[in-house]
CSV table of C-alpha atoms and ligand atoms in Angstrom, one decimal:
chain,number,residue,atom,x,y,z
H,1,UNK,CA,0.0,0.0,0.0
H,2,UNK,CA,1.5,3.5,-0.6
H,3,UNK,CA,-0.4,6.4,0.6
H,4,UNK,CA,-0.6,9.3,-1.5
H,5,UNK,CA,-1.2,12.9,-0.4
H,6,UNK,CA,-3.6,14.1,2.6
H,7,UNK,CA,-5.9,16.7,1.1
H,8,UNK,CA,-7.0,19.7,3.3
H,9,UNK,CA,-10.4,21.2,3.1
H,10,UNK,CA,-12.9,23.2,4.8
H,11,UNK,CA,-15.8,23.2,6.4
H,12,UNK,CA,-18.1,25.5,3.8
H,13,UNK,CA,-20.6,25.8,7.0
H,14,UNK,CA,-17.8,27.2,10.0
H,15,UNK,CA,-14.7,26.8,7.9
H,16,UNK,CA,-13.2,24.0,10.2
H,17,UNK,CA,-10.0,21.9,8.6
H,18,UNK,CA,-11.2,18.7,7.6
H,19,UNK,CA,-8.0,16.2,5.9
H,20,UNK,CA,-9.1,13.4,3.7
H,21,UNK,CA,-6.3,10.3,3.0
H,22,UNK,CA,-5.6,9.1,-0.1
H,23,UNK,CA,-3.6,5.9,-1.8
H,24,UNK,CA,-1.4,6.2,-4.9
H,25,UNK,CA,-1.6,2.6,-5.3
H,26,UNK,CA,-2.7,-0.3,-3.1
H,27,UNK,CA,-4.0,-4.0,-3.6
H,28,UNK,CA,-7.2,-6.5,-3.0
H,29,UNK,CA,-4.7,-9.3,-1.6
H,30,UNK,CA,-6.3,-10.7,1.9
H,31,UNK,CA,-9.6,-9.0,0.3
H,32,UNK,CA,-13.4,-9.7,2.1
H,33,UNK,CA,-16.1,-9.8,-0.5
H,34,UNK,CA,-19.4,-9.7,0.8
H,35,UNK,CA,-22.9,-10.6,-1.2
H,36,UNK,CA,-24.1,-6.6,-0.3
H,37,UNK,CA,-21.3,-6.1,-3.2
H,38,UNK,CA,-18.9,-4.4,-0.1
H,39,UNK,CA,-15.5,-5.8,-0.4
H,40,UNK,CA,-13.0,-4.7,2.6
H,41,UNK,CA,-9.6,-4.8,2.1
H,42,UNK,CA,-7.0,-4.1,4.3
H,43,UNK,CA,-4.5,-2.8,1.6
H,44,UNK,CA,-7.0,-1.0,-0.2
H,45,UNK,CA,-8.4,1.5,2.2
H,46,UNK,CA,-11.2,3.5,1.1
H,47,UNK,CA,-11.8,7.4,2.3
H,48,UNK,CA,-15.3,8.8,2.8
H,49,UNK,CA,-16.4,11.4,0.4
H,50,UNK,CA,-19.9,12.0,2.5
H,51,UNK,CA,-19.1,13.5,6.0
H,52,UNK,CA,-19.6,15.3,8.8
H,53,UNK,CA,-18.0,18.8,10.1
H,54,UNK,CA,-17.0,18.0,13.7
H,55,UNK,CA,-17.6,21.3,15.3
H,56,UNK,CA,-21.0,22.2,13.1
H,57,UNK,CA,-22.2,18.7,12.1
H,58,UNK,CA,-22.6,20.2,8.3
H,59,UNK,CA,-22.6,16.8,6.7
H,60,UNK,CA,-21.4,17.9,2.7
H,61,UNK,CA,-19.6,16.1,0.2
H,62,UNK,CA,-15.7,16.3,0.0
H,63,UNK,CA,-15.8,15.7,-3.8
H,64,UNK,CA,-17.8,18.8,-4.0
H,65,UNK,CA,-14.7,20.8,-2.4
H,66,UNK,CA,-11.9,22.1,-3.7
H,67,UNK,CA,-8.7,21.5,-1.5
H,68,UNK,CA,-7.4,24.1,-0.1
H,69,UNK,CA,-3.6,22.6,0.6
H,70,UNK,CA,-2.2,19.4,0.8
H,71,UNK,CA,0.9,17.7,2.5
H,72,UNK,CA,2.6,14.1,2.1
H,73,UNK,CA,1.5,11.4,4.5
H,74,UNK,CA,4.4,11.3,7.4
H,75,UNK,CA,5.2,14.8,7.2
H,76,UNK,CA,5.1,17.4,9.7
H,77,UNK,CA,1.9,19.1,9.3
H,78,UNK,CA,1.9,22.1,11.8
H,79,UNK,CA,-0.3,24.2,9.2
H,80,UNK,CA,-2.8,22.0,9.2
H,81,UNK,CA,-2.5,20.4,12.8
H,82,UNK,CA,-5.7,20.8,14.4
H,83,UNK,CA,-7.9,19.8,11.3
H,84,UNK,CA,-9.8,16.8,11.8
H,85,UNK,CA,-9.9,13.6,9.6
H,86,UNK,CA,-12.9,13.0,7.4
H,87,UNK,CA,-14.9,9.9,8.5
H,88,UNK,CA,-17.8,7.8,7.4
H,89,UNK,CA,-21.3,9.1,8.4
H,90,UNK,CA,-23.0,6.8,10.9
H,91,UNK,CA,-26.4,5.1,10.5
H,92,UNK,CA,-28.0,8.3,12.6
H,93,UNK,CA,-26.3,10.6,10.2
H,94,UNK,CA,-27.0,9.0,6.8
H,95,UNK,CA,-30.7,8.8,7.9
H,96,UNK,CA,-30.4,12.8,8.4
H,97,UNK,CA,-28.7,13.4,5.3
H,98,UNK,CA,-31.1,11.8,3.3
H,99,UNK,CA,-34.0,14.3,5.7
H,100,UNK,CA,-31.7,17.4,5.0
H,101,UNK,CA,-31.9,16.6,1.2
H,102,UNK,CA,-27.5,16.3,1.1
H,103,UNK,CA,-28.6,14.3,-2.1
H,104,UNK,CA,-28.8,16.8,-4.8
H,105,UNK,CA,-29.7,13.9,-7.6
H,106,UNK,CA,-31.4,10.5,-7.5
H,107,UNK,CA,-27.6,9.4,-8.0
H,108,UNK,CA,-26.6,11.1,-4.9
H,109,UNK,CA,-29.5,9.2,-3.0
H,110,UNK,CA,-28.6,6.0,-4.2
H,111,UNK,CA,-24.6,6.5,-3.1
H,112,UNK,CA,-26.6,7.6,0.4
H,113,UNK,CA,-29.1,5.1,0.6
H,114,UNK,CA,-26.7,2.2,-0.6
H,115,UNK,CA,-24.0,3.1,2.3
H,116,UNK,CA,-26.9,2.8,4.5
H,117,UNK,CA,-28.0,-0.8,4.1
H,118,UNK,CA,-24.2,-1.4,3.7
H,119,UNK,CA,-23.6,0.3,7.7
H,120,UNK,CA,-26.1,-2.1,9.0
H,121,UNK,CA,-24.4,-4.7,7.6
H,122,UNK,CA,-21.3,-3.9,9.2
H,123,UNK,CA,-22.9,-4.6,12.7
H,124,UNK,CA,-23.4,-8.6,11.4
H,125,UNK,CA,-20.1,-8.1,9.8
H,126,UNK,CA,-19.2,-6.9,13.3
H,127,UNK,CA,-20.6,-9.9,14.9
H,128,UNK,CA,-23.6,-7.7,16.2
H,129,UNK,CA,-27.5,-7.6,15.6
H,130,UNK,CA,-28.3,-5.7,13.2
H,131,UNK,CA,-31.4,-4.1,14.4
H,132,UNK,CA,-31.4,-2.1,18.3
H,133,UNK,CA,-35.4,-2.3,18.3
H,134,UNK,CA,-38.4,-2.5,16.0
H,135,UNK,CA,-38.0,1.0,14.9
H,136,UNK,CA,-34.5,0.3,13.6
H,137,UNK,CA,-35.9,-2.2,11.4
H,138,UNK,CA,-38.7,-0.3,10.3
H,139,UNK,CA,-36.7,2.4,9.3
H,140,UNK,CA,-34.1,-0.3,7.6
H,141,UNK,CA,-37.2,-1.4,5.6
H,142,UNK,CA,-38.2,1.6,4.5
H,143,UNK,CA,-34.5,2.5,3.2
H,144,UNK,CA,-34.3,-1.0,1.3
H,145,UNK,CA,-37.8,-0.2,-0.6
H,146,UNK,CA,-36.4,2.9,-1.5
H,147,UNK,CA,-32.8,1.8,-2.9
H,148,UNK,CA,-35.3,-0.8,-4.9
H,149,UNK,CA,-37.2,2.1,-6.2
H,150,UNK,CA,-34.0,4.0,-7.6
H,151,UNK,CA,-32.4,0.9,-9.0
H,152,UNK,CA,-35.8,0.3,-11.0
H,153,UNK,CA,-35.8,3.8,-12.0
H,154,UNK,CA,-31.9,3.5,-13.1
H,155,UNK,CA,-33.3,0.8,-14.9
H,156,UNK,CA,-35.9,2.3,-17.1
H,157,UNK,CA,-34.0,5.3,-17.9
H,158,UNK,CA,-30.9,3.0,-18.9
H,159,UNK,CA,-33.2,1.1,-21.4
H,160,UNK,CA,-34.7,4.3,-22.4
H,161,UNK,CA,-31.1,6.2,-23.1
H,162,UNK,CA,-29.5,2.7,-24.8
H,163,UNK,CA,-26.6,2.9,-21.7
H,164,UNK,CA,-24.3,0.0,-22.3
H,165,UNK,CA,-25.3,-2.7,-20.0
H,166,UNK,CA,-22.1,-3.0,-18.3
H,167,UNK,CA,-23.6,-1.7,-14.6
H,168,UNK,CA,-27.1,-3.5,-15.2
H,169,UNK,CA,-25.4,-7.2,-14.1
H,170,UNK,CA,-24.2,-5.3,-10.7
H,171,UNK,CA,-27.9,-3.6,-10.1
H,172,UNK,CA,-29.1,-7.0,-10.3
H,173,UNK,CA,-27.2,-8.9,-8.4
H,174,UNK,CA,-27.9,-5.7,-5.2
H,175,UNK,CA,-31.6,-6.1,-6.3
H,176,UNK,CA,-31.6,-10.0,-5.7
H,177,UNK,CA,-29.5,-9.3,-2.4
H,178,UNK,CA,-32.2,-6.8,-1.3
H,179,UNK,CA,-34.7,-9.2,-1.6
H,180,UNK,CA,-33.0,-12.0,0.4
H,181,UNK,CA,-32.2,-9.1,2.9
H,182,UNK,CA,-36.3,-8.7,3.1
H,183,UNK,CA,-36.7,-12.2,3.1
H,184,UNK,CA,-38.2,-12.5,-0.4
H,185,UNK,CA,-36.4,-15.4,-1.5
H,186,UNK,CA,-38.5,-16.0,-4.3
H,187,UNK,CA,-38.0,-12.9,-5.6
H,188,UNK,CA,-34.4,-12.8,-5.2
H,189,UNK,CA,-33.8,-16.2,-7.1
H,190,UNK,CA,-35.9,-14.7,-9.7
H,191,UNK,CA,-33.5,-12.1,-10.3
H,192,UNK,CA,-30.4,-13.8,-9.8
H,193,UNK,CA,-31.3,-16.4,-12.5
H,194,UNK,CA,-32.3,-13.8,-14.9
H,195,UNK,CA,-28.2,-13.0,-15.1
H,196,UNK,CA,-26.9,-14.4,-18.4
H,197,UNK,CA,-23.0,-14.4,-17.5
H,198,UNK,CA,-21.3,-17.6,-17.5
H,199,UNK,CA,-18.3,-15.6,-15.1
H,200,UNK,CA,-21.5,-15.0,-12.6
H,201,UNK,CA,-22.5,-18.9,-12.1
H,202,UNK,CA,-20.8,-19.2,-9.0
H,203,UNK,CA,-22.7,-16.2,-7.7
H,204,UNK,CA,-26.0,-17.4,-8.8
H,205,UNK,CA,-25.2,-20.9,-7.2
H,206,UNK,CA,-24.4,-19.6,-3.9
H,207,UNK,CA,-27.8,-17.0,-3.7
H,208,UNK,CA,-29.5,-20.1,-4.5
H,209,UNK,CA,-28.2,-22.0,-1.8
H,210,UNK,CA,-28.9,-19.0,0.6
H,211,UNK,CA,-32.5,-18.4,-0.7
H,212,UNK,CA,-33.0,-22.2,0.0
H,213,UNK,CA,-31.5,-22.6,3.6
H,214,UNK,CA,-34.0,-19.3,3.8
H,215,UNK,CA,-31.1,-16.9,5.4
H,216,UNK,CA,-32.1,-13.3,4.9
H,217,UNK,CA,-28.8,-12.0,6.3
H,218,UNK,CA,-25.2,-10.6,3.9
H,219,UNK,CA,-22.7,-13.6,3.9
H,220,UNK,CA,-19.2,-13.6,2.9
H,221,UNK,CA,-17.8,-15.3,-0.3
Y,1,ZN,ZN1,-18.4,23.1,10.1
């Protein structure tokens, strides 16, 4: 892994320093793949591009920012010394990005919505429950119908626009995962079979096997 350079921005709420890692290179080796399509890999890092100001909980997007220095990884830094380092939003703060409208674009919501179902799974991945109370899951429901609703729609307008297909394998393997996740297994084995990619059979073999031993919950290739 070799880190590249830490990028320094501000807050555009309170103008607090915010830093943000990056990697010039890196590698899957040792790599987790997960059926939610979240791989975690320790040599490939990833850096959150939706976050949260620290001292004014703003929550923006760091892609939307222009830097305003930057300094190597390992270096003295007393410049930008007191800025805090971007992190991921929590499951509390995606659900109030997605009430403060932070998604300017149905493409913006999906990125939100899809990080959502993916921090819940972190707490199996964790080796925790996934939901605190009834609420929790009501509210995880809720998020998974709507993620279905914007992958339909990316869908239509796909077929509509004559996109090359190249993303429509990937919606449909998170549709058919979604399912399983809401315990529609028929649903999910539906979709999964309706993949015509000899390089996905493996995929499709194992969703089936899920769907029949009726687990709802993201499993690890
Ligand atoms: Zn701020």
């Amino acid at each position: 892994m070799n880190p590249g350079p830490i990028y320094v921005y501000k807050c555009p709420n309170c103008s607090n320093l915010i830093t943000k890692m990056s990697l010039l290179s890196g590698n899957t080796f040792g790599a987790k793949q997960f059926s939610d399509g979240k791989q975690v890999a320790r040599m490939l890092p990833e850096f959150p591009n939706l976050t949260k100001c620290k001292k004014c909980n703003t929550i923006f997007w760091l892609n939307k920012l222009k830097e305003i220095g930057s300094y190597r990884w390992g270096e003295e830094n007393s410049k930008w010394a007191k800025a805090d380092s971007a992190e991921f939003l929590t499951i509390e703060e995606y659900f109030i990005a997605i009430t403060k409208g932070v998604a300017e674009n149905k493409g913006e919501e999906l990125f939100i919505r899809q990080h959502l179902w993916w921090v819940y799974n972190d707490r199996i991945r964790n080796g925790q429950k996934i939901f605190n109370d009834k609420n929790d899951e009501m509210r995880w429901k809720k998020n998974l119908i709507e993620l279905l609703n914007l992958l339909n729609r990316q869908n239509i307008f796909r077929r509509i626009l004559n996109l090359p297909n190249k993303s429509a394998v990937n919606d449909k393997i998170m549709k058919a995962e979604i399912y399983r996740n809401l315990g529609d297994f028929e649903n999910c084995i539906r979709i999964i079979q309706s993949i015509d990619n000899q390089g996905m059979n493996w995929l499709k073999v194992q969703f089936v096997k899920e769907c029949e031993r009726k687990n709802r919950w993201v499993i690890e290739f």
